[in-house]
Short mmCIF file of C-alpha atoms in Angstrom, two decimals:
data_model
loop_
_atom_site.label_atom_id
_atom_site.label_comp_id
_atom_site.label_asym_id
_atom_site.label_seq_id
_atom_site.Cartn_x
_atom_site.Cartn_y
_atom_site.Cartn_z
CA UNK A 1 15.68 -6.07 -25.79
CA UNK A 2 17.85 -6.30 -22.96
CA UNK A 3 16.61 -9.25 -19.84
CA UNK A 4 13.65 -7.33 -18.24
CA UNK A 5 13.30 -8.89 -14.75
CA UNK A 6 9.46 -7.86 -12.90
CA UNK A 7 8.75 -4.47 -12.34
CA UNK A 8 8.06 -3.14 -8.94
CA UNK A 9 4.10 -4.18 -8.24
CA UNK A 10 3.05 -0.09 -8.51
CA UNK A 11 4.03 -0.16 -12.53
CA UNK A 12 2.85 -2.87 -13.38
CA UNK A 13 -0.65 -1.92 -11.46
CA UNK A 14 -0.26 1.30 -13.36
CA UNK A 15 0.95 -0.84 -17.11
CA UNK A 16 -2.74 -3.08 -16.32
CA UNK A 17 -4.71 0.21 -16.06
CA UNK A 18 -3.01 1.47 -19.45
CA UNK A 19 -3.60 -2.11 -20.83
CA UNK A 20 -7.35 -2.08 -19.63
CA UNK A 21 -7.59 1.34 -21.60
CA UNK A 22 -6.11 0.34 -24.79
CA UNK A 23 -8.52 -2.75 -25.08
CA UNK A 24 -11.51 -0.89 -24.51
CA UNK A 25 -10.08 1.59 -26.80
CA UNK A 26 -8.64 -0.76 -30.26
CA UNK A 27 -10.97 -3.75 -29.57
CA UNK A 28 -14.71 -5.25 -28.11
CA UNK A 29 -12.68 -6.49 -24.55
CA UNK A 30 -14.32 -9.31 -22.39
CA UNK A 31 -13.97 -11.10 -19.48
CA UNK A 32 -15.63 -14.24 -18.20
CA UNK A 33 -14.66 -16.22 -15.20
CA UNK A 34 -13.65 -13.37 -12.84
CA UNK A 35 -14.78 -15.15 -10.25
CA UNK A 36 -12.74 -18.29 -10.13
CA UNK A 37 -9.86 -16.25 -9.72
CA UNK A 38 -8.25 -16.57 -6.24
CA UNK A 39 -8.56 -13.05 -4.04
CA UNK A 40 -4.90 -13.15 -3.53
CA UNK A 41 -1.58 -14.75 -5.22
CA UNK A 42 0.00 -17.16 -5.71
CA UNK A 43 -1.27 -18.73 -7.77
CA UNK A 44 -0.46 -19.48 -11.46
CA UNK A 45 -2.69 -18.31 -14.79
CA UNK A 46 -2.02 -21.01 -17.53
CA UNK A 47 -3.26 -19.34 -20.66
CA UNK A 48 -3.89 -20.67 -24.30
CA UNK A 49 -1.06 -18.68 -26.34
CA UNK A 50 -2.24 -17.23 -29.97
CA UNK A 51 -0.47 -14.43 -30.84
CA UNK A 52 2.36 -12.47 -29.19
CA UNK A 53 0.27 -9.24 -27.79
CA UNK A 54 -1.57 -12.41 -25.59
CA UNK A 55 -0.02 -10.55 -22.19
CA UNK A 56 -1.33 -7.65 -22.78
CA UNK A 57 -5.42 -9.02 -22.45
CA UNK A 58 -4.63 -11.07 -19.70
CA UNK A 59 -3.28 -7.97 -18.14
CA UNK A 60 -6.23 -5.85 -18.80
CA UNK A 61 -8.80 -8.87 -17.06
CA UNK A 62 -6.82 -9.04 -14.01
CA UNK A 63 -5.16 -5.41 -13.79
CA UNK A 64 -2.89 -6.56 -10.44
CA UNK A 65 0.43 -7.57 -10.99
CA UNK A 66 1.20 -10.50 -12.63
CA UNK A 67 4.87 -12.35 -13.35
CA UNK A 68 5.07 -13.13 -16.64
CA UNK A 69 7.77 -15.66 -18.29
CA UNK A 70 8.82 -15.29 -21.28
CA UNK A 71 11.29 -17.70 -23.90
CA UNK A 72 14.94 -16.39 -23.97
CA UNK A 73 14.41 -17.12 -27.80
CA UNK A 74 11.74 -14.73 -28.56
CA UNK A 75 13.03 -12.09 -26.45
CA UNK A 76 14.37 -10.75 -30.44
CA UNK A 77 10.95 -8.93 -31.31
CA UNK A 78 9.75 -6.15 -33.49
CA UNK A 79 10.28 -2.99 -31.52
CA UNK A 80 6.26 -2.90 -31.63
CA UNK A 81 6.35 -6.53 -29.79
CA UNK A 82 8.46 -5.88 -27.22
CA UNK A 83 7.95 -2.89 -25.78
CA UNK A 84 5.00 -4.67 -23.38
CA UNK A 85 7.37 -7.09 -22.35
CA UNK A 86 10.34 -4.68 -21.89
CA UNK A 87 7.71 -1.74 -20.02
CA UNK A 88 6.04 -4.73 -17.66
CA UNK A 89 9.47 -7.13 -16.99
CA UNK A 90 9.21 -10.14 -17.42
CA UNK A 91 11.40 -13.88 -16.47
CA UNK A 92 13.26 -15.06 -19.59
CA UNK A 93 13.71 -18.51 -19.53
CA UNK A 94 15.79 -21.13 -21.56
CA UNK A 95 13.52 -23.69 -22.38
CA UNK A 96 16.68 -25.54 -23.64
CA UNK A 97 18.59 -25.26 -21.03
CA UNK A 98 16.75 -24.39 -17.81
CA UNK A 99 19.23 -22.82 -15.75
CA UNK A 100 18.54 -22.82 -11.56
CA UNK A 101 19.14 -19.43 -11.23
CA UNK A 102 15.66 -19.26 -13.28
CA UNK A 103 13.81 -21.31 -11.15
CA UNK A 104 14.92 -19.96 -7.99
CA UNK A 105 13.76 -16.34 -9.48
CA UNK A 106 10.59 -17.78 -10.73
CA UNK A 107 10.25 -19.04 -6.85
CA UNK A 108 11.02 -15.75 -5.09
CA UNK A 109 8.00 -14.55 -7.04
CA UNK A 110 5.69 -17.14 -5.88
CA UNK A 111 7.29 -16.89 -2.23
CA UNK A 112 6.04 -13.14 -2.79
CA UNK A 113 2.57 -14.19 -3.38
CA UNK A 114 2.45 -13.11 -6.24
CA UNK A 115 0.49 -13.83 -9.49
CA UNK A 116 2.47 -16.54 -12.60
CA UNK A 117 1.79 -16.38 -15.70
CA UNK A 118 3.16 -19.39 -17.74
CA UNK A 119 2.11 -20.23 -20.86
CA UNK A 120 2.19 -23.89 -21.19
CA UNK A 121 2.02 -24.39 -24.77
CA UNK A 122 5.46 -22.76 -24.68
CA UNK A 123 5.21 -20.19 -27.82
CA UNK A 124 3.00 -18.68 -30.20
CA UNK A 125 2.89 -21.34 -33.34
CA UNK A 126 0.60 -22.90 -36.11
CA UNK A 127 -3.09 -23.39 -35.21
CA UNK A 128 -4.98 -25.29 -33.14
CA UNK A 129 -3.91 -25.75 -28.87
CA UNK A 130 -0.34 -27.52 -28.76
CA UNK A 131 0.10 -30.50 -25.89
CA UNK A 132 1.22 -28.34 -22.91
CA UNK A 133 5.05 -28.54 -21.02
CA UNK A 134 5.05 -29.41 -17.45
CA UNK A 135 6.57 -26.46 -16.34
CA UNK A 136 3.06 -25.24 -14.87
CA UNK A 137 2.00 -28.63 -13.46
CA UNK A 138 5.88 -28.03 -11.19
CA UNK A 139 5.63 -24.65 -9.61
CA UNK A 140 2.43 -25.47 -9.17
CA UNK A 141 2.55 -28.99 -7.22
CA UNK A 142 5.85 -27.82 -5.74
CA UNK A 143 4.31 -24.54 -4.01
CA UNK A 144 0.52 -26.28 -3.93
CA UNK A 145 -0.74 -23.83 -5.18
CA UNK A 146 -4.00 -23.54 -7.99
CA UNK A 147 -3.65 -23.08 -11.52
CA UNK A 148 -6.25 -21.00 -13.37
CA UNK A 149 -6.58 -22.71 -16.42
CA UNK A 150 -6.99 -19.20 -18.51
CA UNK A 151 -8.60 -18.77 -22.80
CA UNK A 152 -7.61 -15.73 -24.76
CA UNK A 153 -9.65 -15.81 -27.75
CA UNK A 154 -9.70 -13.62 -30.92
CA UNK A 155 -5.92 -11.65 -30.51
CA UNK A 156 -4.41 -13.90 -33.57
CA UNK A 157 -3.66 -11.39 -36.09
CA UNK A 158 -4.93 -8.69 -33.94
CA UNK A 159 -2.01 -5.80 -34.42
CA UNK A 160 -2.84 -6.07 -38.61
CA UNK A 161 -6.56 -5.46 -37.90
CA UNK A 162 -6.28 -3.16 -35.49
CA UNK A 163 -3.88 -1.19 -38.38
CA UNK A 164 -6.92 -1.03 -40.51
CA UNK A 165 -9.24 0.32 -37.82
CA UNK A 166 -11.51 -3.38 -37.29
CA UNK A 167 -12.72 -3.61 -33.49
CA UNK A 168 -11.96 -6.91 -33.44
CA UNK A 169 -13.76 -9.27 -29.98
CA UNK A 170 -11.52 -9.98 -27.72
CA UNK A 171 -12.53 -11.80 -24.86
CA UNK A 172 -10.31 -13.57 -21.70
CA UNK A 173 -12.26 -16.60 -20.14
CA UNK A 174 -10.96 -17.66 -16.71
CA UNK A 175 -11.57 -21.25 -15.44
CA UNK A 176 -12.22 -23.34 -12.68
CA UNK A 177 -9.40 -23.59 -10.51
CA UNK A 178 -7.17 -26.91 -10.89
CA UNK A 179 -5.98 -27.31 -6.89
CA UNK A 180 -2.87 -29.50 -6.52
CA UNK A 181 -0.50 -31.00 -3.69
CA UNK A 182 2.68 -31.99 -3.03
CA UNK A 183 3.20 -35.69 -5.17
CA UNK A 184 0.34 -34.82 -7.47
CA UNK A 185 1.52 -36.08 -11.04
CA UNK A 186 3.01 -33.91 -13.43
CA UNK A 187 2.12 -35.83 -16.85
CA UNK A 188 -1.55 -36.02 -15.06
CA UNK A 189 -1.70 -32.23 -13.86
CA UNK A 190 -1.05 -31.20 -16.93
CA UNK A 191 -2.92 -33.05 -19.37
CA UNK A 192 -6.14 -31.85 -16.96
CA UNK A 193 -4.23 -28.70 -17.00
CA UNK A 194 -4.96 -28.53 -21.19
CA UNK A 195 -8.48 -30.67 -21.40
CA UNK A 196 -9.80 -27.65 -19.25
CA UNK A 197 -7.91 -24.91 -21.57
CA UNK A 198 -10.13 -26.49 -24.10
CA UNK A 199 -13.03 -26.10 -22.94
CA UNK A 200 -12.67 -22.52 -22.57
CA UNK A 201 -11.75 -22.36 -26.40
CA UNK A 202 -14.28 -21.82 -29.18
CA UNK A 203 -15.33 -25.47 -30.59
CA UNK A 204 -12.71 -24.14 -33.71
CA UNK A 205 -10.01 -22.66 -32.25
#
């Protein structure tokens, strides 16, 4: 997959509508907590990560243009998973060697009052909620913008279930905003974020 920068706001808006259509047709889709979303950006969505297709229901839940961050080592996806981030556009991040240019790209989107989506776990890996990385807290505190803990439920292995015409219950839950200000502790903010995400997920997650 080539490096796909975020597409225009119009393209992402239309793809949000398309994502909503797919989620409604292929799954039993529901959204909770939309009242917790600020009316406009910038703010950061911080979801758990259970499957490569997680951005689709998140996009469907909001429809508004979102700037997604995606790890560079996840860019070599099979075509049926790569077409989504390629068509929507993402900011690719080298997790082992974060480039100054990448930070500037993210900051540029925040200054444009964009909604930023960062998966605090970093990647899809195994069962259960993983320890959060510091990126979400860093950008939120630096810009004094809210973090929205987000729960994505029912997406694990969803493509295999769709192939068997099984309509899985898929839900996106938005928690109460975590407000940040300059000088907040990044570690504590990250810990609080992961605790709030955990509250949004089923007990057996």
